[in-house]
Amino acid sequence: MPELPEVETIRRQLAPHLEGRTLERVEILDPRWTRPVAPAEVSDQLRGQRVTNVGRSGKYLVWELEDETFLLAHLRMTGAFLFDPEVEPVHARVRIDLDDGHRLVYVDPRRFGTGHVIHGATARDEYLHARLGVEPMTPEFTADHLRAITRGRTAPIKSFILDQRRIAGVGNIYADEALFRARIHPLRPAGSLRGGQFEALRQAIDDSLEAGIEAKGATIDDFRHLDGAYGSFQDRFLVYGRAGQPCVRCGTTIRKLVVGGRGTYVCEHDQPRPRARRAG
Ligand SMILES: [Zn+2]
């Protein structure tokens, strides 16, 4: 599933092709993309509009069009944008023809991705604020903020990090990478972090995401770049997917656990397991 670094990679690739261009023709082939709104309604709202900016909020791509119209696209599990594909891709869900003759095709084998049109910056902000917590790699993402939002929380820190309404954009891969870097066990109750651990975790989340962006994302399943190429971060994982292999730091065998239903990789030497809470 694309996480923040994958979506940011797509944003950086899309922006130069889209900004300043007019959407001449928008063909929505799959009504699930716009559900519950009818595809014809969405294509009418997009057709003839000029794209002024391609932004990102958490895992949402935010296309800003003229007249404060916004297209919020979420890739979910397997969504990808392809620019000028040489052959018509399978699983094409949306085709967009630009006024310079180029074509953008949205493909999505599992069809969980969404595209919603929103009018007005206020409505956009309300939509995103209802769904997304603090954005990593911004001045608002601080150790103090982490301390405040984790206070009293008993959920495992990994589950907490994965909650998009707490921290935007971090998914299963980058959560494991960040906790490994911060030397915090994924099962630690979120509210049990202490002292320097907040700053260590903040730094580790930013560093993991930045490393992912640097490598143009990780391709585990279907994530693809605009030109169909794959990301390379999967070759640089510190802990994710490395069960049975030695820890890059201490040589201890990496273990795979399940936390909140998600496969989770940990070095239990560097990331000490929390002690079981005493009864009574
Ligand atoms: Zn280790």
CSV table of C-alpha atoms and ligand atoms in Angstrom, one decimal:
chain,number,residue,atom,x,y,z
A,1,MET,CA,0.0,0.0,0.0
A,2,PRO,CA,1.5,3.4,-0.9
A,3,GLU,CA,2.5,5.4,2.1
A,4,LEU,CA,3.5,9.0,2.4
A,5,PRO,CA,6.9,8.6,0.6
A,6,GLU,CA,5.2,6.8,-2.3
A,7,VAL,CA,2.4,9.4,-2.6
A,8,GLU,CA,5.0,12.2,-2.4
A,9,THR,CA,7.0,10.5,-5.2
A,10,ILE,CA,3.9,10.4,-7.4
A,11,ARG,CA,3.2,14.1,-6.5
A,12,ARG,CA,6.7,15.2,-7.5
A,13,GLN,CA,6.4,13.3,-10.8
A,14,LEU,CA,2.8,14.5,-11.5
A,15,ALA,CA,3.3,18.2,-10.8
A,16,PRO,CA,5.5,19.2,-13.8
A,17,HIS,CA,3.1,17.4,-16.2
A,18,LEU,CA,-0.1,18.7,-14.7
A,19,GLU,CA,0.5,22.2,-13.4
A,20,GLY,CA,-0.7,24.8,-15.9
A,21,ARG,CA,-2.4,22.1,-18.0
A,22,THR,CA,-6.2,22.0,-18.7
A,23,LEU,CA,-8.1,18.7,-18.3
A,24,GLU,CA,-9.6,18.5,-21.8
A,25,ARG,CA,-11.3,15.1,-21.4
A,26,VAL,CA,-12.0,13.1,-18.3
A,27,GLU,CA,-13.3,9.6,-18.7
A,28,ILE,CA,-14.2,7.8,-15.5
A,29,LEU,CA,-14.5,4.1,-16.3
A,30,ASP,CA,-15.2,2.8,-12.8
A,31,PRO,CA,-18.1,4.2,-10.7
A,32,ARG,CA,-16.3,3.0,-7.5
A,33,TRP,CA,-13.7,5.7,-7.9
A,34,THR,CA,-16.2,8.5,-7.3
A,35,ARG,CA,-18.8,6.6,-5.2
A,36,PRO,CA,-21.3,7.8,-3.9
A,37,VAL,CA,-21.1,10.6,-6.5
A,38,ALA,CA,-21.9,9.6,-10.1
A,39,PRO,CA,-18.9,9.5,-12.4
A,40,ALA,CA,-20.6,11.8,-15.0
A,41,GLU,CA,-21.0,14.5,-12.3
A,42,VAL,CA,-17.3,14.3,-11.3
A,43,SER,CA,-16.0,14.4,-14.9
A,44,ASP,CA,-18.3,17.4,-15.6
A,45,GLN,CA,-16.7,19.2,-12.7
A,46,LEU,CA,-13.2,18.4,-13.9
A,47,ARG,CA,-13.5,18.9,-17.6
A,48,GLY,CA,-12.1,22.2,-18.9
A,49,GLN,CA,-10.4,23.0,-15.6
A,50,ARG,CA,-6.8,24.1,-15.4
A,51,VAL,CA,-4.6,22.6,-12.8
A,52,THR,CA,-2.8,25.2,-10.7
A,53,ASN,CA,-1.1,23.1,-8.1
A,54,VAL,CA,-0.5,19.4,-7.3
A,55,GLY,CA,-0.1,19.0,-3.5
A,56,ARG,CA,-0.3,16.3,-0.9
A,57,SER,CA,-1.8,15.9,2.5
A,58,GLY,CA,-1.0,12.6,4.3
A,59,LYS,CA,-1.7,10.0,1.6
A,60,TYR,CA,-4.0,12.2,-0.4
A,61,LEU,CA,-3.0,13.8,-3.6
A,62,VAL,CA,-4.6,17.2,-3.7
A,63,TRP,CA,-5.0,18.7,-7.2
A,64,GLU,CA,-5.9,22.3,-7.0
A,65,LEU,CA,-7.9,23.5,-10.0
A,66,GLU,CA,-9.2,26.9,-10.9
A,67,ASP,CA,-12.0,28.5,-8.9
A,68,GLU,CA,-11.0,26.7,-5.6
A,69,THR,CA,-12.0,23.4,-6.9
A,70,PHE,CA,-10.0,20.4,-5.5
A,71,LEU,CA,-9.6,16.9,-6.6
A,72,LEU,CA,-8.6,14.7,-3.7
A,73,ALA,CA,-7.2,11.4,-5.0
A,74,HIS,CA,-6.4,8.5,-2.6
A,75,LEU,CA,-4.5,5.5,-4.1
A,76,ARG,CA,-5.4,3.1,-1.2
A,77,MET,CA,-4.0,-0.4,-1.9
A,78,THR,CA,-3.0,-0.6,-5.5
A,79,GLY,CA,-3.8,2.8,-7.2
A,80,ALA,CA,-1.2,4.3,-9.6
A,81,PHE,CA,-1.1,7.1,-12.2
A,82,LEU,CA,0.6,6.3,-15.5
A,83,PHE,CA,1.7,9.0,-17.9
A,84,ASP,CA,1.4,8.3,-21.6
A,85,PRO,CA,1.3,4.5,-21.3
A,86,GLU,CA,2.4,2.9,-24.6
A,87,VAL,CA,-0.3,0.3,-24.5
A,88,GLU,CA,-3.7,0.7,-22.8
A,89,PRO,CA,-3.1,-0.6,-19.3
A,90,VAL,CA,-5.2,-3.3,-17.8
A,91,HIS,CA,-7.2,-2.1,-14.8
A,92,ALA,CA,-7.6,1.4,-16.2
A,93,ARG,CA,-10.2,3.3,-14.1
A,94,VAL,CA,-9.8,6.9,-15.2
A,95,ARG,CA,-8.4,8.4,-18.4
A,96,ILE,CA,-7.5,12.1,-18.5
A,97,ASP,CA,-6.5,13.9,-21.7
A,98,LEU,CA,-4.5,17.1,-21.2
A,99,ASP,CA,-4.6,20.1,-23.5
A,100,ASP,CA,-1.0,19.5,-24.6
A,101,GLY,CA,-1.9,16.1,-26.1
A,102,HIS,CA,-0.6,13.9,-23.2
A,103,ARG,CA,-2.7,11.4,-21.4
A,104,LEU,CA,-2.8,10.3,-17.8
A,105,VAL,CA,-4.3,7.0,-16.9
A,106,TYR,CA,-5.3,6.0,-13.4
A,107,VAL,CA,-5.0,2.2,-12.9
A,108,ASP,CA,-6.1,0.3,-9.8
A,109,PRO,CA,-6.3,-3.6,-9.8
A,110,ARG,CA,-8.1,-3.8,-6.5
A,111,ARG,CA,-10.3,-0.7,-7.0
A,112,PHE,CA,-10.1,0.7,-3.5
A,113,GLY,CA,-8.7,4.1,-4.7
A,114,THR,CA,-11.0,7.2,-4.6
A,115,GLY,CA,-11.4,10.5,-6.4
A,116,HIS,CA,-13.5,13.2,-4.8
A,117,VAL,CA,-14.1,16.8,-5.9
A,118,ILE,CA,-14.5,19.4,-3.3
A,119,HIS,CA,-15.3,23.1,-3.7
A,120,GLY,CA,-13.6,25.8,-1.6
A,121,ALA,CA,-10.5,25.8,0.5
A,122,THR,CA,-12.5,25.7,3.7
A,123,ALA,CA,-14.4,22.5,2.7
A,124,ARG,CA,-11.0,21.0,1.6
A,125,ASP,CA,-9.5,21.8,5.0
A,126,GLU,CA,-12.5,20.4,6.9
A,127,TYR,CA,-12.4,17.2,4.8
A,128,LEU,CA,-8.7,16.6,5.5
A,129,HIS,CA,-8.7,17.7,9.1
A,130,ALA,CA,-11.5,15.2,9.8
A,131,ARG,CA,-9.3,12.4,8.5
A,132,LEU,CA,-5.7,13.4,9.1
A,133,GLY,CA,-3.6,14.2,12.2
A,134,VAL,CA,-0.3,16.1,12.2
A,135,GLU,CA,1.8,16.0,9.0
A,136,PRO,CA,5.3,14.6,9.5
A,137,MET,CA,8.3,16.7,8.3
A,138,THR,CA,6.5,19.9,9.1
A,139,PRO,CA,7.1,22.4,12.0
A,140,GLU,CA,3.9,21.2,13.7
A,141,PHE,CA,5.3,17.7,14.1
A,142,THR,CA,7.3,18.0,17.3
A,143,ALA,CA,8.3,15.9,20.3
A,144,ASP,CA,5.8,18.0,22.4
A,145,HIS,CA,3.0,17.3,20.0
A,146,LEU,CA,3.8,13.5,20.2
A,147,ARG,CA,3.9,13.7,23.9
A,148,ALA,CA,0.5,15.5,24.1
A,149,ILE,CA,-1.3,13.1,21.7
A,150,THR,CA,0.0,9.9,23.2
A,151,ARG,CA,-0.7,10.9,26.8
A,152,GLY,CA,-2.9,8.2,28.5
A,153,ARG,CA,-3.1,6.1,25.4
A,154,THR,CA,-2.9,2.4,26.0
A,155,ALA,CA,-2.9,1.2,22.4
A,156,PRO,CA,0.5,-0.2,21.2
A,157,ILE,CA,2.7,2.6,19.8
A,158,LYS,CA,2.7,1.0,16.4
A,159,SER,CA,-1.1,1.0,16.1
A,160,PHE,CA,-1.1,4.6,17.3
A,161,ILE,CA,1.4,5.6,14.6
A,162,LEU,CA,-0.7,3.9,12.0
A,163,ASP,CA,-3.8,5.8,12.9
A,164,GLN,CA,-4.1,8.5,10.2
A,165,ARG,CA,-6.1,10.8,12.5
A,166,ARG,CA,-3.1,11.0,14.8
A,167,ILE,CA,-0.1,11.1,12.4
A,168,ALA,CA,-0.8,11.5,8.6
A,169,GLY,CA,0.8,9.3,6.0
A,170,VAL,CA,2.7,6.6,8.0
A,171,GLY,CA,1.8,3.0,7.1
A,172,ASN,CA,3.0,-0.4,8.0
A,173,ILE,CA,6.5,-0.2,6.5
A,174,TYR,CA,7.5,3.2,7.7
A,175,ALA,CA,6.1,2.6,11.2
A,176,ASP,CA,8.4,-0.5,11.6
A,177,GLU,CA,11.4,1.4,10.2
A,178,ALA,CA,10.8,4.4,12.5
A,179,LEU,CA,10.3,2.3,15.7
A,180,PHE,CA,13.5,0.4,14.9
A,181,ARG,CA,15.4,3.6,14.4
A,182,ALA,CA,14.0,5.0,17.7
A,183,ARG,CA,14.7,1.7,19.5
A,184,ILE,CA,11.1,1.5,20.7
A,185,HIS,CA,9.2,-1.8,20.8
A,186,PRO,CA,6.0,-1.7,18.6
A,187,LEU,CA,4.0,-3.2,21.5
A,188,ARG,CA,4.9,-0.5,24.0
A,189,PRO,CA,1.7,1.3,25.1
A,190,ALA,CA,1.7,4.7,23.3
A,191,GLY,CA,1.3,6.5,26.7
A,192,SER,CA,4.3,4.8,28.2
A,193,LEU,CA,6.9,6.6,26.2
A,194,ARG,CA,9.2,8.7,28.3
A,195,GLY,CA,11.8,11.5,28.2
A,196,GLY,CA,13.9,11.5,25.1
A,197,GLN,CA,11.8,8.9,23.3
A,198,PHE,CA,9.4,11.4,21.9
A,199,GLU,CA,12.1,13.3,20.1
A,200,ALA,CA,13.8,10.0,19.1
A,201,LEU,CA,10.5,8.9,17.6
A,202,ARG,CA,9.8,12.2,15.8
A,203,GLN,CA,13.3,12.2,14.3
A,204,ALA,CA,13.0,8.5,13.4
A,205,ILE,CA,9.6,9.0,11.6
A,206,ASP,CA,11.0,11.9,9.6
A,207,ASP,CA,14.2,10.1,8.8
A,208,SER,CA,12.4,7.0,7.6
A,209,LEU,CA,10.0,8.9,5.4
A,210,GLU,CA,12.8,11.0,4.0
A,211,ALA,CA,14.8,7.9,3.2
A,212,GLY,CA,11.8,6.5,1.5
A,213,ILE,CA,11.3,9.7,-0.6
A,214,GLU,CA,15.0,9.7,-1.4
A,215,ALA,CA,14.6,6.1,-2.8
A,216,LYS,CA,11.4,7.2,-4.7
A,217,GLY,CA,9.3,4.9,-2.6
A,218,ALA,CA,9.1,1.2,-1.9
A,219,THR,CA,7.5,-1.3,-4.3
A,220,ILE,CA,6.1,-4.2,-2.4
A,221,ASP,CA,2.9,-4.9,-4.4
A,222,ASP,CA,1.8,-2.7,-7.3
A,223,PHE,CA,3.4,0.7,-6.5
A,224,ARG,CA,4.6,2.2,-9.7
A,225,HIS,CA,6.0,5.5,-10.8
A,226,LEU,CA,4.4,7.6,-13.5
A,227,ASP,CA,6.4,5.9,-16.2
A,228,GLY,CA,5.7,2.4,-14.8
A,229,ALA,CA,9.1,2.1,-13.0
A,230,TYR,CA,9.3,0.8,-9.5
A,231,GLY,CA,10.6,2.4,-6.3
A,232,SER,CA,13.8,1.1,-4.7
A,233,PHE,CA,13.3,1.6,-0.9
A,234,GLN,CA,12.5,-2.1,-0.5
A,235,ASP,CA,16.2,-2.8,-1.0
A,236,ARG,CA,17.1,-0.5,1.8
A,237,PHE,CA,14.8,-1.6,4.6
A,238,LEU,CA,16.5,-1.7,8.0
A,239,VAL,CA,14.0,-4.1,9.6
A,240,TYR,CA,10.8,-4.4,7.6
A,241,GLY,CA,10.5,-7.8,5.8
A,242,ARG,CA,13.8,-9.0,7.3
A,243,ALA,CA,12.5,-11.8,9.6
A,244,GLY,CA,15.2,-14.4,10.3
A,245,GLN,CA,18.0,-12.1,9.1
A,246,PRO,CA,20.5,-10.4,11.4
A,247,CYS,CA,19.8,-6.9,12.8
A,248,VAL,CA,21.9,-4.4,10.9
A,249,ARG,CA,22.9,-2.8,14.2
A,250,CYS,CA,23.5,-5.7,16.6
A,251,GLY,CA,23.2,-9.0,14.6
A,252,THR,CA,20.3,-10.3,16.7
A,253,THR,CA,17.8,-12.2,14.5
A,254,ILE,CA,14.9,-10.0,13.4
A,255,ARG,CA,11.6,-11.4,14.5
A,256,LYS,CA,8.1,-11.1,12.9
A,257,LEU,CA,5.3,-10.3,15.3
A,258,VAL,CA,1.6,-9.4,14.7
A,259,VAL,CA,0.6,-6.0,16.2
A,260,GLY,CA,-2.9,-4.8,15.6
A,261,GLY,CA,-3.3,-7.4,12.9
A,262,ARG,CA,-0.3,-6.2,10.9
A,263,GLY,CA,2.9,-8.1,10.3
A,264,THR,CA,5.6,-6.3,12.3
A,265,TYR,CA,9.3,-6.6,12.3
A,266,VAL,CA,11.4,-6.0,15.4
A,267,CYS,CA,14.9,-6.5,16.9
A,268,GLU,CA,14.0,-7.4,20.4
A,269,HIS,CA,17.6,-6.6,21.6
A,270,ASP,CA,17.5,-3.0,20.5
A,271,GLN,CA,13.8,-2.6,21.0
A,272,PRO,CA,13.1,-4.1,24.4
A,273,ARG,CA,9.8,-5.8,24.8
A,274,PRO,CA,7.5,-4.0,27.4
A,275,ARG,CA,7.1,-5.9,30.6
A,276,ALA,CA,3.7,-7.4,31.2
A,277,ARG,CA,1.5,-5.2,33.4
A,278,ARG,CA,1.1,-6.5,36.9
A,279,ALA,CA,-2.4,-7.6,37.8
A,280,GLY,CA,-4.1,-5.5,40.4
B,1,ZN,ZN,19.5,-5.1,16.9
